[in-house]
Amino acid sequence: MSSKRLYGIRGAVSVENTEESITKNVEEMCRLIFHENKISSDDLVSIFFTMTDDLNALNACTALRRGNCGIDVSKCALFAAKEPQMLNSLPMMVRVLVTAYMEDGSTVKPVYLGEAAKLRPDFASQQK
């Protein structure tokens, strides 16, 4: 008998400040997180996004709901906030924390795409 426990899966992606770019890139990042971590709609608890201050064309939650991320997120709690402004931080970034149930003992696979790979090169190198 398998048991599940709650996990947090992180990711980030660089975008341009357009509705199209935010939708396309948020969709791709989340699709990869769900696929790589074998997450289904029933496993999801919540998805929390942060966006850098230079992004205002579209809310990441709206982008995820508009896009096709491979699973139904319509019943999942979504939330977005501004990323704290820090010295030397990368611009045009959307970060995510997905909370979901996964098999106990699973290895979490974060996803960092585009310029966001600079945030966590240790994780980004595993995606090649």
CSV table of C-alpha atoms in Angstrom, one decimal:
chain,number,residue,atom,x,y,z
A,1,MET,CA,0.0,0.0,0.0
A,2,SER,CA,1.4,3.3,-1.0
A,3,SER,CA,1.2,6.5,1.1
A,4,LYS,CA,1.4,10.1,0.0
A,5,ARG,CA,2.7,13.1,1.8
A,6,LEU,CA,2.7,16.8,1.0
A,7,TYR,CA,5.7,18.2,-0.9
A,8,GLY,CA,6.7,21.7,-2.1
A,9,ILE,CA,8.1,21.9,-5.7
A,10,ARG,CA,9.8,25.1,-6.7
A,11,GLY,CA,10.4,26.6,-10.1
A,12,ALA,CA,11.1,29.8,-12.0
A,13,VAL,CA,11.0,31.1,-15.5
A,14,SER,CA,12.1,34.3,-17.3
A,15,VAL,CA,9.4,36.1,-19.3
A,16,GLU,CA,8.8,39.2,-21.3
A,17,ASN,CA,6.2,41.7,-20.0
A,18,THR,CA,3.5,40.6,-22.5
A,19,GLU,CA,0.4,38.5,-22.0
A,20,GLU,CA,1.6,36.1,-24.6
A,21,SER,CA,5.1,35.6,-23.1
A,22,ILE,CA,3.8,35.2,-19.5
A,23,THR,CA,1.1,32.7,-20.6
A,24,LYS,CA,3.4,30.6,-22.7
A,25,ASN,CA,6.3,30.5,-20.2
A,26,VAL,CA,4.1,30.0,-17.0
A,27,GLU,CA,2.3,27.2,-18.9
A,28,GLU,CA,5.6,25.5,-19.9
A,29,MET,CA,7.1,25.8,-16.5
A,30,CYS,CA,4.0,24.3,-14.8
A,31,ARG,CA,3.6,21.6,-17.4
A,32,LEU,CA,7.2,20.4,-16.8
A,33,ILE,CA,6.7,20.6,-13.0
A,34,PHE,CA,3.6,18.5,-13.2
A,35,HIS,CA,5.1,16.0,-15.7
A,36,GLU,CA,8.5,15.6,-14.0
A,37,ASN,CA,6.9,15.1,-10.6
A,38,LYS,CA,4.0,12.9,-11.8
A,39,ILE,CA,1.4,15.3,-10.4
A,40,SER,CA,-2.2,15.0,-11.3
A,41,SER,CA,-5.1,17.4,-10.7
A,42,ASP,CA,-6.1,15.4,-7.6
A,43,ASP,CA,-2.7,15.8,-6.1
A,44,LEU,CA,-2.6,19.6,-6.2
A,45,VAL,CA,-3.2,21.6,-3.0
A,46,SER,CA,-2.1,25.1,-4.1
A,47,ILE,CA,0.1,27.1,-6.4
A,48,PHE,CA,1.8,30.2,-5.2
A,49,PHE,CA,3.5,32.6,-7.8
A,50,THR,CA,5.7,35.6,-7.3
A,51,MET,CA,6.5,38.0,-10.0
A,52,THR,CA,9.2,40.7,-10.2
A,53,ASP,CA,8.1,44.3,-10.0
A,54,ASP,CA,8.7,44.8,-13.8
A,55,LEU,CA,5.9,42.4,-14.8
A,56,ASN,CA,2.4,43.9,-15.0
A,57,ALA,CA,1.0,42.7,-18.3
A,58,LEU,CA,-0.8,39.6,-16.8
A,59,ASN,CA,-1.2,37.9,-13.4
A,60,ALA,CA,0.6,34.5,-13.4
A,61,CYS,CA,-2.5,32.8,-12.0
A,62,THR,CA,-4.5,34.1,-15.0
A,63,ALA,CA,-1.8,32.9,-17.3
A,64,LEU,CA,-1.9,29.4,-15.8
A,65,ARG,CA,-5.7,29.2,-16.1
A,66,ARG,CA,-5.6,30.4,-19.7
A,67,GLY,CA,-2.8,28.1,-20.8
A,68,ASN,CA,-2.7,24.4,-21.3
A,69,CYS,CA,-0.4,23.0,-18.6
A,70,GLY,CA,-1.5,19.4,-19.1
A,71,ILE,CA,-3.8,19.0,-16.1
A,72,ASP,CA,-6.9,20.7,-14.8
A,73,VAL,CA,-6.0,23.4,-12.3
A,74,SER,CA,-9.5,24.9,-12.1
A,75,LYS,CA,-10.1,23.6,-8.5
A,76,CYS,CA,-6.6,24.4,-7.2
A,77,ALA,CA,-6.0,27.4,-5.0
A,78,LEU,CA,-3.9,29.9,-6.9
A,79,PHE,CA,-2.2,33.0,-5.5
A,80,ALA,CA,0.3,35.6,-6.8
A,81,ALA,CA,2.3,38.3,-5.2
A,82,LYS,CA,5.1,40.7,-6.0
A,83,GLU,CA,8.6,39.3,-5.5
A,84,PRO,CA,10.6,41.2,-2.9
A,85,GLN,CA,13.0,43.7,-4.4
A,86,MET,CA,16.5,42.6,-3.7
A,87,LEU,CA,19.8,44.1,-4.8
A,88,ASN,CA,21.2,42.3,-8.0
A,89,SER,CA,18.1,40.2,-8.4
A,90,LEU,CA,17.2,39.0,-11.9
A,91,PRO,CA,14.5,41.0,-13.7
A,92,MET,CA,11.4,39.6,-15.5
A,93,MET,CA,11.1,36.5,-13.3
A,94,VAL,CA,8.1,34.4,-12.4
A,95,ARG,CA,8.7,32.0,-9.5
A,96,VAL,CA,6.4,29.3,-8.3
A,97,LEU,CA,5.9,27.0,-5.3
A,98,VAL,CA,3.6,24.1,-6.0
A,99,THR,CA,2.2,22.2,-3.0
A,100,ALA,CA,1.0,18.7,-3.9
A,101,TYR,CA,0.7,15.2,-2.6
A,102,MET,CA,3.3,12.8,-4.0
A,103,GLU,CA,4.3,9.3,-3.1
A,104,ASP,CA,6.2,9.3,0.3
A,105,GLY,CA,9.9,9.1,-0.5
A,106,SER,CA,9.6,10.8,-3.9
A,107,THR,CA,12.5,12.9,-5.2
A,108,VAL,CA,11.2,16.4,-6.0
A,109,LYS,CA,12.3,17.8,-9.4
A,110,PRO,CA,12.3,21.6,-9.5
A,111,VAL,CA,12.1,23.4,-12.9
A,112,TYR,CA,14.2,26.5,-13.8
A,113,LEU,CA,13.9,27.7,-17.3
A,114,GLY,CA,15.5,30.4,-19.4
A,115,GLU,CA,17.4,33.1,-17.5
A,116,ALA,CA,15.9,31.6,-14.3
A,117,ALA,CA,18.5,28.8,-14.6
A,118,LYS,CA,21.0,31.3,-13.1
A,119,LEU,CA,19.0,31.3,-9.9
A,120,ARG,CA,19.6,27.6,-9.2
A,121,PRO,CA,22.2,26.2,-11.7
A,122,ASP,CA,22.4,23.0,-9.6
A,123,PHE,CA,18.8,22.2,-10.5
A,124,ALA,CA,18.8,23.6,-14.0
A,125,SER,CA,21.8,21.4,-14.9
A,126,GLN,CA,19.6,18.3,-14.1
A,127,GLN,CA,17.1,19.3,-16.7
A,128,LYS,CA,19.4,18.9,-19.7
